[in-house]
């Protein structure tokens, strides 16, 4: 297997892309490239299309030129795990122009479970680590195990915005999944298992594929 693979993780909001990307980045010693985190760190950045915040808080996609530039700058040539991109056909085409994927993995989770995961998610304000009020509690309530930072709720994790994000996923991002399925490169993983079991399957899949 090549030491540092180019891995794409696909899946609906709340499927566990961020949670599992942390494992992938650790295991293969590659950077975690995620448009969501990059946009959250630059929410009020002025672009000719407006600020990312307005789109994100409504659960809508941020315009392609903004996210394409983030990805083009972040993908190096020493492997990566990419999470949250591409989300529409235009982004698929852009990505194909700038890199070659070694593994494309889809985390599948049912809709009702997704809503529970997202509305219960808490994230570290400092380092971005993910927790859940029921499924993945920190040692001390409200405090990050990794860095001691404060755990907060994402602004787009309210039930209404979660439903809109899921709607956008079905309409715009499911065709992306179908694109990779038709190309014969999609590996599907049962994302509804416990996090460790998902990771066992994901690691085995990456090891077999690259
Ligand atoms: P983004 O940040 O990418 O959000 P998302 O795709 O909606 O996915 P999430 O981060 O919500 O879920 P996740 O799959 O990472 O799940 P997690 O591991 O946290 O994007 C946000 C916004 O940015 C978009 O709406 C859009 O506006 C914009 N944007 C981003 N990329 C863009 C692009 N390319 N183009 C245009 N706009 C873009 O897990 C969720 C919860 O479940 C956690 O609490 C976790 O602890 C728990 N959990 C995880 N795994 C398990 C398990 N196996 N069992 C039980 N609980 C689990
Ligand atoms: Mg995420
Ligand atoms: Zn932290």
CSV table of C-alpha atoms and ligand atoms in Angstrom, one decimal:
chain,number,residue,atom,x,y,z
A,1,UNK,CA,0.0,0.0,0.0
A,2,UNK,CA,1.2,3.5,-0.7
A,3,UNK,CA,2.3,5.1,2.6
A,4,UNK,CA,0.1,8.2,2.3
A,5,UNK,CA,-3.2,7.7,0.5
A,6,UNK,CA,-5.6,10.2,-0.9
A,7,UNK,CA,-8.9,9.3,0.8
A,8,UNK,CA,-12.3,10.8,0.2
A,9,UNK,CA,-15.0,10.3,2.9
A,10,UNK,CA,-18.6,10.8,1.7
A,11,UNK,CA,-21.8,10.7,3.7
A,12,UNK,CA,-24.7,12.8,4.8
A,13,UNK,CA,-24.5,15.5,7.6
A,14,UNK,CA,-23.9,13.6,10.9
A,15,UNK,CA,-22.7,10.4,9.2
A,16,UNK,CA,-19.4,10.6,11.2
A,17,UNK,CA,-17.1,12.0,8.5
A,18,UNK,CA,-15.4,14.3,11.0
A,19,UNK,CA,-15.2,11.6,13.7
A,20,UNK,CA,-13.6,9.0,11.3
A,21,UNK,CA,-11.4,11.5,9.5
A,22,UNK,CA,-9.6,12.1,12.7
A,23,UNK,CA,-8.8,8.3,12.9
A,24,UNK,CA,-7.7,8.2,9.2
A,25,UNK,CA,-5.4,11.2,9.6
A,26,UNK,CA,-3.8,9.6,12.7
A,27,UNK,CA,-3.4,6.1,11.2
A,28,UNK,CA,-1.9,7.2,7.9
A,29,UNK,CA,-0.2,10.4,9.1
A,30,UNK,CA,-2.0,12.6,6.6
A,31,UNK,CA,-3.8,15.9,6.9
A,32,UNK,CA,-7.5,16.2,7.4
A,33,UNK,CA,-8.9,18.5,4.8
A,34,UNK,CA,-12.4,19.6,5.6
A,35,UNK,CA,-14.3,22.5,3.9
A,36,UNK,CA,-16.7,22.8,6.8
A,37,UNK,CA,-14.0,23.5,9.4
A,38,UNK,CA,-12.2,25.8,7.0
A,39,UNK,CA,-15.4,27.8,6.4
A,40,UNK,CA,-16.2,28.0,10.1
A,41,UNK,CA,-12.8,29.4,10.8
A,42,UNK,CA,-13.5,32.1,8.1
A,43,UNK,CA,-17.2,32.7,8.6
A,44,UNK,CA,-17.1,36.4,8.2
A,45,UNK,CA,-14.6,36.5,5.3
A,46,UNK,CA,-15.8,39.0,2.7
A,47,UNK,CA,-16.0,37.4,-0.8
A,48,UNK,CA,-17.7,38.7,-3.9
A,49,UNK,CA,-20.4,36.1,-3.1
A,50,UNK,CA,-21.0,37.3,0.5
A,51,UNK,CA,-19.8,35.8,3.7
A,52,UNK,CA,-19.8,32.0,4.3
A,53,UNK,CA,-21.9,32.6,7.5
A,54,UNK,CA,-25.1,33.6,5.7
A,55,UNK,CA,-25.1,30.3,3.7
A,56,UNK,CA,-24.0,28.0,6.5
A,57,UNK,CA,-26.5,29.2,9.1
A,58,UNK,CA,-29.3,28.6,6.6
A,59,UNK,CA,-27.9,25.1,5.8
A,60,UNK,CA,-27.3,26.0,2.2
A,61,UNK,CA,-24.1,25.4,0.2
A,62,UNK,CA,-21.4,28.1,0.1
A,63,UNK,CA,-20.7,29.1,-3.6
A,64,UNK,CA,-18.3,26.9,-5.5
A,65,UNK,CA,-15.5,29.4,-6.1
A,66,UNK,CA,-15.0,29.9,-2.4
A,67,UNK,CA,-14.8,26.2,-1.5
A,68,UNK,CA,-12.8,25.3,-4.6
A,69,UNK,CA,-10.1,27.7,-3.6
A,70,UNK,CA,-10.0,26.2,-0.1
A,71,UNK,CA,-9.5,22.7,-1.4
A,72,UNK,CA,-7.0,23.7,-4.1
A,73,UNK,CA,-4.8,25.3,-1.4
A,74,UNK,CA,-5.2,22.5,1.1
A,75,UNK,CA,-4.5,19.4,-0.9
A,76,UNK,CA,-0.8,18.6,-0.8
A,77,UNK,CA,1.1,15.8,-2.5
A,78,UNK,CA,1.7,13.7,0.7
A,79,UNK,CA,-1.8,12.2,1.1
A,80,UNK,CA,-5.0,13.6,2.7
A,81,UNK,CA,-8.4,12.6,4.0
A,82,UNK,CA,-10.9,14.9,2.4
A,83,UNK,CA,-14.3,15.5,4.2
A,84,UNK,CA,-17.2,17.7,3.1
A,85,UNK,CA,-16.2,18.1,-0.5
A,86,UNK,CA,-17.3,17.6,-3.3
A,87,UNK,CA,-21.0,18.3,-2.7
A,88,UNK,CA,-22.2,18.9,-6.2
A,89,UNK,CA,-21.3,17.9,-9.8
A,90,UNK,CA,-19.3,21.0,-10.4
A,91,UNK,CA,-17.1,20.3,-7.4
A,92,UNK,CA,-16.6,16.7,-8.6
A,93,UNK,CA,-15.3,18.0,-11.9
A,94,UNK,CA,-13.0,20.5,-10.2
A,95,UNK,CA,-11.6,17.9,-7.9
A,96,UNK,CA,-10.9,15.5,-10.8
A,97,UNK,CA,-8.8,18.3,-12.4
A,98,UNK,CA,-6.5,18.8,-9.4
A,99,UNK,CA,-6.0,15.4,-7.8
A,100,UNK,CA,-6.4,11.6,-8.1
A,101,UNK,CA,-8.3,9.7,-5.4
A,102,UNK,CA,-7.0,6.3,-4.0
A,103,UNK,CA,-10.1,5.5,-2.0
A,104,UNK,CA,-13.7,6.8,-2.0
A,105,UNK,CA,-15.7,5.7,1.1
A,106,UNK,CA,-19.3,6.4,1.9
A,107,UNK,CA,-20.6,6.2,5.5
A,108,UNK,CA,-24.3,5.2,5.3
A,109,UNK,CA,-26.6,6.1,8.2
A,110,UNK,CA,-30.4,6.3,8.4
A,111,UNK,CA,-32.1,9.7,8.5
A,112,UNK,CA,-33.6,9.5,12.1
A,113,UNK,CA,-30.2,8.6,13.5
A,114,UNK,CA,-28.6,11.5,11.7
A,115,UNK,CA,-31.0,14.0,13.3
A,116,UNK,CA,-30.2,12.6,16.8
A,117,UNK,CA,-26.5,12.7,16.2
A,118,UNK,CA,-26.5,16.3,15.0
A,119,UNK,CA,-28.8,17.8,17.5
A,120,UNK,CA,-26.7,16.1,20.3
A,121,UNK,CA,-23.3,17.0,18.9
A,122,UNK,CA,-20.9,19.2,20.8
A,123,UNK,CA,-17.7,20.5,19.4
A,124,UNK,CA,-14.5,21.9,21.0
A,125,UNK,CA,-14.3,25.6,20.5
A,126,UNK,CA,-10.5,25.4,20.5
A,127,UNK,CA,-9.4,22.2,18.6
A,128,UNK,CA,-12.6,21.2,16.8
A,129,UNK,CA,-12.8,17.7,18.4
A,130,UNK,CA,-16.3,16.1,18.2
A,131,UNK,CA,-18.5,14.8,21.1
A,132,UNK,CA,-22.1,13.8,21.6
A,133,UNK,CA,-24.2,14.4,24.7
A,134,UNK,CA,-25.2,10.7,24.8
A,135,UNK,CA,-23.0,8.7,22.4
A,136,UNK,CA,-19.6,10.2,23.0
A,137,UNK,CA,-19.3,12.1,26.3
A,138,UNK,CA,-16.2,13.8,27.5
A,139,UNK,CA,-14.7,12.9,30.8
A,140,UNK,CA,-15.9,16.2,32.3
A,141,UNK,CA,-19.1,17.7,31.0
A,142,UNK,CA,-18.6,20.7,28.6
A,143,UNK,CA,-14.8,20.3,28.6
A,144,UNK,CA,-12.6,18.9,25.7
A,145,UNK,CA,-10.6,15.8,26.6
A,146,UNK,CA,-8.0,16.7,24.1
A,147,UNK,CA,-7.2,20.3,24.9
A,148,UNK,CA,-9.4,21.5,27.8
A,149,UNK,CA,-11.3,23.8,25.5
A,150,UNK,CA,-15.0,24.6,25.9
A,151,UNK,CA,-17.6,22.4,24.2
A,152,UNK,CA,-20.2,24.3,22.2
A,153,UNK,CA,-23.1,23.5,19.9
A,154,UNK,CA,-22.7,24.4,16.2
A,155,UNK,CA,-25.0,27.1,15.0
A,156,UNK,CA,-26.3,24.9,12.2
A,157,UNK,CA,-27.1,21.9,14.5
A,158,UNK,CA,-30.6,23.2,15.4
A,159,UNK,CA,-33.4,20.8,14.3
A,160,UNK,CA,-34.7,23.1,11.5
A,161,UNK,CA,-31.3,23.8,10.0
A,162,UNK,CA,-30.4,20.1,10.3
A,163,UNK,CA,-33.5,19.2,8.2
A,164,UNK,CA,-32.6,21.8,5.6
A,165,UNK,CA,-29.0,20.4,5.4
A,166,UNK,CA,-30.4,16.9,4.9
A,167,UNK,CA,-32.7,18.2,2.1
A,168,UNK,CA,-29.7,19.9,0.4
A,169,UNK,CA,-27.7,16.6,0.8
A,170,UNK,CA,-30.5,14.5,-0.9
A,171,UNK,CA,-31.0,17.0,-3.7
A,172,UNK,CA,-27.4,18.0,-4.5
A,173,UNK,CA,-24.9,15.7,-2.9
A,174,UNK,CA,-26.5,12.3,-3.5
A,175,UNK,CA,-25.8,12.6,-7.3
A,176,UNK,CA,-22.1,13.0,-6.2
A,177,UNK,CA,-22.3,9.6,-4.5
A,178,UNK,CA,-24.0,8.1,-7.6
A,179,UNK,CA,-21.2,9.5,-9.8
A,180,UNK,CA,-18.6,7.6,-7.8
A,181,UNK,CA,-20.8,4.5,-7.7
A,182,UNK,CA,-21.2,4.5,-11.4
A,183,UNK,CA,-17.5,5.0,-11.9
A,184,UNK,CA,-17.1,1.7,-9.9
A,185,UNK,CA,-14.9,3.2,-7.1
A,186,UNK,CA,-17.4,3.7,-4.3
A,187,UNK,CA,-16.8,1.6,-1.1
A,188,UNK,CA,-19.9,1.6,1.2
A,189,UNK,CA,-19.5,1.3,5.0
A,190,UNK,CA,-22.2,0.8,7.5
A,191,UNK,CA,-21.9,4.0,9.5
A,192,UNK,CA,-24.6,3.2,11.9
A,193,UNK,CA,-22.4,0.9,14.0
A,194,UNK,CA,-20.5,2.1,17.1
A,195,UNK,CA,-17.6,4.4,16.2
A,196,UNK,CA,-14.9,1.7,16.8
A,197,UNK,CA,-16.7,-0.8,14.6
A,198,UNK,CA,-17.1,1.9,11.8
A,199,UNK,CA,-13.4,2.6,12.1
A,200,UNK,CA,-12.5,-1.1,11.9
A,201,UNK,CA,-14.5,-1.4,8.6
A,202,UNK,CA,-13.2,1.9,7.2
A,203,UNK,CA,-9.5,1.0,7.9
A,204,UNK,CA,-9.9,-2.4,6.4
A,205,UNK,CA,-11.5,-0.9,3.3
A,206,UNK,CA,-8.8,1.7,2.8
A,207,UNK,CA,-6.1,-0.9,3.3
A,208,UNK,CA,-7.7,-3.2,0.7
A,209,UNK,CA,-8.3,-0.4,-1.8
A,210,UNK,CA,-5.0,1.6,-1.9
B,1,LIG,P1,-19.8,20.4,7.2
B,1,LIG,O1,-19.1,21.0,8.4
B,1,LIG,O2,-19.0,19.6,6.2
B,1,LIG,O3,-21.0,19.6,7.7
B,1,LIG,P2,-21.8,18.3,7.2
B,1,LIG,O4,-21.3,17.7,5.9
B,1,LIG,O5,-23.2,18.7,7.3
B,1,LIG,O6,-21.4,17.1,8.2
B,1,LIG,P3,-21.2,17.2,9.7
B,1,LIG,O7,-19.9,17.8,10.0
B,1,LIG,O8,-22.4,17.8,10.3
B,1,LIG,O9,-21.2,15.7,10.1
B,1,LIG,P4,-20.1,14.6,10.1
B,1,LIG,O10,-20.3,13.6,9.1
B,1,LIG,O11,-18.7,15.2,10.1
B,1,LIG,O12,-20.4,13.9,11.5
B,1,LIG,P5,-19.6,14.0,12.9
B,1,LIG,O13,-18.4,13.1,12.8
B,1,LIG,O14,-19.4,15.3,13.4
B,1,LIG,O15,-20.5,21.6,6.4
B,1,LIG,C1,-21.2,22.6,7.1
B,1,LIG,C2,-21.7,23.7,6.1
B,1,LIG,O16,-20.5,24.3,5.4
B,1,LIG,C3,-22.5,23.2,5.0
B,1,LIG,O17,-23.9,23.1,5.4
B,1,LIG,C4,-22.3,24.3,3.9
B,1,LIG,O18,-23.0,25.5,4.2
B,1,LIG,C5,-20.8,24.6,4.1
B,1,LIG,N1,-20.0,23.7,3.2
B,1,LIG,C6,-19.0,22.8,3.6
B,1,LIG,N2,-18.5,22.2,2.6
B,1,LIG,C7,-19.0,22.7,1.5
B,1,LIG,C8,-18.8,22.5,0.1
B,1,LIG,N3,-18.0,21.6,-0.4
B,1,LIG,N4,-19.6,23.2,-0.8
B,1,LIG,C9,-20.4,24.2,-0.3
B,1,LIG,N5,-20.6,24.4,1.0
B,1,LIG,C10,-19.9,23.7,1.9
B,1,LIG,O19,-20.6,13.1,13.8
B,1,LIG,C11,-21.8,13.7,14.2
B,1,LIG,C12,-22.2,13.4,15.6
B,1,LIG,O20,-22.4,12.0,15.8
B,1,LIG,C13,-21.1,13.7,16.7
B,1,LIG,O21,-21.7,14.2,17.8
B,1,LIG,C14,-20.4,12.4,16.9
B,1,LIG,O22,-19.9,12.3,18.2
B,1,LIG,C15,-21.6,11.4,16.7
B,1,LIG,N6,-21.1,10.2,16.1
B,1,LIG,C16,-20.2,10.0,15.1
B,1,LIG,N7,-20.1,8.7,14.8
B,1,LIG,C17,-21.0,8.0,15.6
B,1,LIG,C18,-21.3,6.6,15.7
B,1,LIG,N8,-20.7,5.7,15.0
B,1,LIG,N9,-22.3,6.3,16.6
B,1,LIG,C19,-22.9,7.3,17.4
B,1,LIG,N10,-22.6,8.6,17.3
B,1,LIG,C20,-21.6,8.9,16.4
B,2,LIG,MG1,-18.0,17.2,10.0
B,3,LIG,ZN1,-10.3,20.6,22.1
